[in-house]
CSV table of C-alpha atoms in Angstrom, one decimal:
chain,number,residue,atom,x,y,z
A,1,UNK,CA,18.4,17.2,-11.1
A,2,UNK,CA,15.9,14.2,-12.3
A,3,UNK,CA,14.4,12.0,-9.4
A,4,UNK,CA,13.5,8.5,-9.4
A,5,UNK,CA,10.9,7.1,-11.8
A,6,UNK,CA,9.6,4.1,-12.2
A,7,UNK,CA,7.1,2.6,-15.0
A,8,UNK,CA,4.5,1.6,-15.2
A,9,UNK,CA,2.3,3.3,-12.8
A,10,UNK,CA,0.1,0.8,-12.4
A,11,UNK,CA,-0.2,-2.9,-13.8
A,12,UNK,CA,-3.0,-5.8,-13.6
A,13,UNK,CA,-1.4,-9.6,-13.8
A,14,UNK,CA,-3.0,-12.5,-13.5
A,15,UNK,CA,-1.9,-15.4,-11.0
A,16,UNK,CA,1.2,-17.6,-12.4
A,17,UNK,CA,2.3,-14.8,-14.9
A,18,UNK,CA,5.7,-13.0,-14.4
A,19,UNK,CA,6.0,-8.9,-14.3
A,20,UNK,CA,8.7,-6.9,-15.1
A,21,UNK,CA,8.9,-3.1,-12.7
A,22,UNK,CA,11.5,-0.9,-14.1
A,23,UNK,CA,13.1,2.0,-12.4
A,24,UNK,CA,15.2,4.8,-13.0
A,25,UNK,CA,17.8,6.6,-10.4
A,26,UNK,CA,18.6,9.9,-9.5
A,27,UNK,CA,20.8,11.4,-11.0
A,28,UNK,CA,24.5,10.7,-9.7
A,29,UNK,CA,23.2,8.3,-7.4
A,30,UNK,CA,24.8,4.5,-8.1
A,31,UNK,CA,22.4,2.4,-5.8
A,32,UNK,CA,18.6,1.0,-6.0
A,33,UNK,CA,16.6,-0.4,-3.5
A,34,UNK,CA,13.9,-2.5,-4.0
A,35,UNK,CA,10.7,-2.4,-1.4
A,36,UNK,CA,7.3,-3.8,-1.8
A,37,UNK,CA,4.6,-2.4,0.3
A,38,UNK,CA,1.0,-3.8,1.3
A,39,UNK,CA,-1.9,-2.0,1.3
A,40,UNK,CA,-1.6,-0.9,5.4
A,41,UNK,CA,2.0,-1.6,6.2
A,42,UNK,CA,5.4,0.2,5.7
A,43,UNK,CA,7.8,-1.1,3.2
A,44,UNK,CA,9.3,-4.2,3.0
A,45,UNK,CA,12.5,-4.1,1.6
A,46,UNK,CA,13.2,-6.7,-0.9
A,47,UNK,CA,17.1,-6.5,-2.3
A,48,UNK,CA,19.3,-3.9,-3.1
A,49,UNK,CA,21.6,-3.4,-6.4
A,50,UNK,CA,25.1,-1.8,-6.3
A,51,UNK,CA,27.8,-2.4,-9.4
A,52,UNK,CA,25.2,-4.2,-11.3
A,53,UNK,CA,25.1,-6.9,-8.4
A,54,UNK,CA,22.8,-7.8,-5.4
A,55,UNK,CA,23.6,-6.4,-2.5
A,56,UNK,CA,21.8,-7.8,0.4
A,57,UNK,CA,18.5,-8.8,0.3
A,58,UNK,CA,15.2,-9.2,2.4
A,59,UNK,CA,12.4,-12.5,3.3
A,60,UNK,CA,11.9,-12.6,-0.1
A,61,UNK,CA,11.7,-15.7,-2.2
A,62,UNK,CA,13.9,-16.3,-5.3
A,63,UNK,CA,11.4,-15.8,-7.7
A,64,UNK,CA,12.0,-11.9,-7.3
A,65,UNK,CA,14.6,-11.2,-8.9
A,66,UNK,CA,16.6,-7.8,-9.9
A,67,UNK,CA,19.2,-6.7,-12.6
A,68,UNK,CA,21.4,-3.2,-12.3
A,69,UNK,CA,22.3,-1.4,-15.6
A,70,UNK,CA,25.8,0.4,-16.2
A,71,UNK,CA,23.5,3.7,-16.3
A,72,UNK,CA,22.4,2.3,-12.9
A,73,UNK,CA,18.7,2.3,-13.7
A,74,UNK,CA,16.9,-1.0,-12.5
A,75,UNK,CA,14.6,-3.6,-12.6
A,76,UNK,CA,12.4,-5.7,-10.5
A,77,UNK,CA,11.4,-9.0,-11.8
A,78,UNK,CA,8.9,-11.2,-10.3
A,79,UNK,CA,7.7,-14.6,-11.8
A,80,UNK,CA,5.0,-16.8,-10.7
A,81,UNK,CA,2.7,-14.4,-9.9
A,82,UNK,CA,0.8,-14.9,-6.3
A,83,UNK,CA,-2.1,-13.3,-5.1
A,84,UNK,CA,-0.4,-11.7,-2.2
A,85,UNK,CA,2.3,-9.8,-4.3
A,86,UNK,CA,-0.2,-7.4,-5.3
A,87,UNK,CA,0.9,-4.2,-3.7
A,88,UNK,CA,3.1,-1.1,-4.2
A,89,UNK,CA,6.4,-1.2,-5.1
A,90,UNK,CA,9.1,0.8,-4.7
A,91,UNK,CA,12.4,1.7,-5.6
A,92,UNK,CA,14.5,4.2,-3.7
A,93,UNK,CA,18.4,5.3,-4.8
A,94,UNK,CA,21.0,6.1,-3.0
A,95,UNK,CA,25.1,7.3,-3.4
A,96,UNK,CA,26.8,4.3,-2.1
A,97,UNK,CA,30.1,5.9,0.0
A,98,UNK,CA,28.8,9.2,0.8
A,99,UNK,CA,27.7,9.4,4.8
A,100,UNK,CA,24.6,8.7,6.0
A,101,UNK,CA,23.3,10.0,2.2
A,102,UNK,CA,19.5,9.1,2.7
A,103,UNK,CA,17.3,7.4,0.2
A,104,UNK,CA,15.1,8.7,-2.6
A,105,UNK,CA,11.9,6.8,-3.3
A,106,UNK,CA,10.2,6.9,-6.5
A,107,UNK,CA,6.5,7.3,-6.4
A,108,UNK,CA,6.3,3.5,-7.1
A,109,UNK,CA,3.8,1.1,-9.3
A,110,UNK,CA,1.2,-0.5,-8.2
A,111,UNK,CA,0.8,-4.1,-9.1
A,112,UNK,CA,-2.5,-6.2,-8.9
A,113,UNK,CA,-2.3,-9.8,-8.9
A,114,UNK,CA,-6.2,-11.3,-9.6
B,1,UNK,CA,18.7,-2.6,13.8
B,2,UNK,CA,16.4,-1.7,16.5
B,3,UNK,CA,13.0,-2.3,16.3
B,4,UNK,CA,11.0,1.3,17.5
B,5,UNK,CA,7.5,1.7,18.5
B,6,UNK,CA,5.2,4.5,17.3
B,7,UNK,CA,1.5,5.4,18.4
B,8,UNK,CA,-1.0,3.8,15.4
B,9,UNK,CA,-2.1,7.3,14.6
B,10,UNK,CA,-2.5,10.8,16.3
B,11,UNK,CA,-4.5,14.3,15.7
B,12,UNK,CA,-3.3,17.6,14.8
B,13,UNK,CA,-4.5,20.9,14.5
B,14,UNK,CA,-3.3,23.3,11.6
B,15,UNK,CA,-0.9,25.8,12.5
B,16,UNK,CA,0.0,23.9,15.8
B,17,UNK,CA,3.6,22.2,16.4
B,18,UNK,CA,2.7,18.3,16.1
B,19,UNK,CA,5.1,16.2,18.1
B,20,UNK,CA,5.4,12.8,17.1
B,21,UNK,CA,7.0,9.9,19.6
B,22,UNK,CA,9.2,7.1,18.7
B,23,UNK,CA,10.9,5.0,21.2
B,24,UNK,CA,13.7,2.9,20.7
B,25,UNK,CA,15.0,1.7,23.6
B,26,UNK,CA,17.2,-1.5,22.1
B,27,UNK,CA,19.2,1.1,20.0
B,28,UNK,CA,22.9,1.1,19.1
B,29,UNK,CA,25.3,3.1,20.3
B,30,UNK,CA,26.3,3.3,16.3
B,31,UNK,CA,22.6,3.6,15.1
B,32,UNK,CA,21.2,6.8,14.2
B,33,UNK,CA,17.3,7.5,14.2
B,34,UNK,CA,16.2,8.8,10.7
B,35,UNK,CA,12.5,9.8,10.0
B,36,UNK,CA,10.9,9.6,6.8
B,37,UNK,CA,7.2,10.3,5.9
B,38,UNK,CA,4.8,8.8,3.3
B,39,UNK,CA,2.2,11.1,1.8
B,40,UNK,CA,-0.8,9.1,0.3
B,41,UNK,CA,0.1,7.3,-2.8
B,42,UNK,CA,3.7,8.6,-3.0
B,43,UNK,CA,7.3,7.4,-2.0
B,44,UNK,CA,8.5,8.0,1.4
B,45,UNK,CA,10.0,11.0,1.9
B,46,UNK,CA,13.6,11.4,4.1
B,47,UNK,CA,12.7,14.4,6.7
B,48,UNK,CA,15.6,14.3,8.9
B,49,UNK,CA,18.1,12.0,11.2
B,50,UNK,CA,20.4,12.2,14.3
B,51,UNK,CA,22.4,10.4,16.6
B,52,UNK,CA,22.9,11.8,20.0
B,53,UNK,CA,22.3,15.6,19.6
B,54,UNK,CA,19.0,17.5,18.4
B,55,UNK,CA,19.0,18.6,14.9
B,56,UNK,CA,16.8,20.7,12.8
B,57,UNK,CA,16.0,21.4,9.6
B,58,UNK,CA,13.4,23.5,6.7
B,59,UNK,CA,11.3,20.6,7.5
B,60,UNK,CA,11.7,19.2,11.2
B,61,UNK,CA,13.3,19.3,14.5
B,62,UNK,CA,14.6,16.0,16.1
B,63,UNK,CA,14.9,15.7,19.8
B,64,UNK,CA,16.4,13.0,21.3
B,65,UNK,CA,16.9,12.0,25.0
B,66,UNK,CA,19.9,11.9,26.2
B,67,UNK,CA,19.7,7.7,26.9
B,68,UNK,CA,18.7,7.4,22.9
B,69,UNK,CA,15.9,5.5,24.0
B,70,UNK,CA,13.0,7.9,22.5
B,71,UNK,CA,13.1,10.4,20.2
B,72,UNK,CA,10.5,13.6,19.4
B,73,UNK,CA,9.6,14.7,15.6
B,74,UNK,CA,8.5,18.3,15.7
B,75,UNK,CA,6.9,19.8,12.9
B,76,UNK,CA,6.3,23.3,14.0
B,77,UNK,CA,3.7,24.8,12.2
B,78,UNK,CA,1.6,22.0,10.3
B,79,UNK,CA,-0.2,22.1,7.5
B,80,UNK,CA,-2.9,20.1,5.6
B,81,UNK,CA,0.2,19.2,3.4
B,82,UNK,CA,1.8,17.6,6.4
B,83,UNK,CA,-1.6,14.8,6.3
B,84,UNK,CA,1.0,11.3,5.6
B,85,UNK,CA,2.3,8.3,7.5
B,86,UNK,CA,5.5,9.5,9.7
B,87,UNK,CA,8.1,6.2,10.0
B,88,UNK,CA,10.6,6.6,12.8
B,89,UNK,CA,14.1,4.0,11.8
B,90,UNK,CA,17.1,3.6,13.2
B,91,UNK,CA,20.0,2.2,11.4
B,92,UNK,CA,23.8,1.6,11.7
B,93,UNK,CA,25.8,3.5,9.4
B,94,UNK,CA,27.1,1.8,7.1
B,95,UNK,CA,27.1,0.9,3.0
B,96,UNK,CA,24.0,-1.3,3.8
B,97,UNK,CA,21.4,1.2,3.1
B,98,UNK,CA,18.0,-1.3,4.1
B,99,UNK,CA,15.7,0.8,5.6
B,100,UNK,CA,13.3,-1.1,8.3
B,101,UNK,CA,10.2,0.4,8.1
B,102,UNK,CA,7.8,-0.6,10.7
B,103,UNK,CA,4.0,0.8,10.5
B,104,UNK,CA,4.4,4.3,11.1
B,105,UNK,CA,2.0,6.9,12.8
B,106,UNK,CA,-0.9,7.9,10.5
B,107,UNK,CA,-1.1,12.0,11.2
B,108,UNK,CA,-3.8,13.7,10.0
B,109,UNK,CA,-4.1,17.8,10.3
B,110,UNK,CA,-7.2,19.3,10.8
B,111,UNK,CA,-8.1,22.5,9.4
């Protein structure tokens, strides 16, 4: 069983430039959740992807933006780069109509904004 | 969901059960409490959930009052390994799988 990746590992933008975070699910798994994490604080979650469409989202503006794949990998799009989205970001997936299955995080890439 | 409160950060000894608080006293009668942990520089990590009775597992025991207003994670024997940020959530079953993180408790196990 492969778990969630996610590339790259780490990334350097500079402010007003747009990043593109990639990750792929777990096997079997047909969810991804987006979460963005400041240094010091738990995750934020930012929007979540199920059927290739966004379902739900968090207090993020719309210049993050997400696309699902039919192989249900994901990514994380963020334009206009600002100085305060430099911090980790993860995605976690998830079996959408099993009960209560819980989330698996990837181990996340770490954007810096300068 | 229900907000919970955890203490900032707490002390353990290696080889000693560490119990680790949450309280949750707006919870829902549908919510469940899950606990995840963050080792540094990883994703968080799912350790176990409940709803009204205690539950254990390879990792954890969950004990939570009968009210649902607090719950107890017990690791029983830690370990250096077990050095991470413990999040205590609660969250309604249902498809929307958003997990509310708030800041955690920071344990650290001391050899």
């Amino acid at each position: 069983e492969t778990g969630v990746t996610q590339s790259p590992t780490h990334l350097i933008k500079t402010r007003g430039q747009q990043v593109t975070l990639r990750c792929s699910s777990q096997s079997g798994h047909n969810t991804v959740s987006w979460y963005q994490q400041a240094l010091g604080q738990g995750p934020q979650f930012i929007f979540q992807y199920y059927r290739e469409e966004e379902n739900g989202r968090g207090n993020f503006p719309p210049r993050f933006s997400g696309l699902q794949f039919p192989n249900y990998s994901s990514e994380l799009n963020v334009n206009a780069l600002e100085l305060d989205d430099s911090a980790l970001y993860l995605c976690a997936s998830s079996y959408r109509g099993a009960h209560l299955n819980e989330q698996f995080f990837g181990p996340g890439t770490r954007l810096t904004v300068l | 969901d229900a907000k919970t409160t955890q203490p900032p950060s707490m002390d353990c000894a290696e080889g000693r059960a560490a119990n680790l608080p949450c309280n949750h006293s707006t919870i829902s009668g549908n919510e469940y409490v899950y606990w995840y942990r963050q080792i540094h520089s990883q994703g968080p990590q799912y350790i176990i959930h409940g709803l009204k009775n205690n539950e254990t597992n390879e990792m954890a025991s969950l004990i939570i009052t009968e009210d649902r207003k607090s719950s107890t994670l017990i690791l029983p024997h830690a370990t250096l390994r077990d050095t991470a940020v413990y999040y205590c959530i609660v969250r309604v079953d249902s498809n929307d799988y958003k997990l509310s993180f708030g800041a955690g408790t920071t344990v650290t196990v001391r050899a």
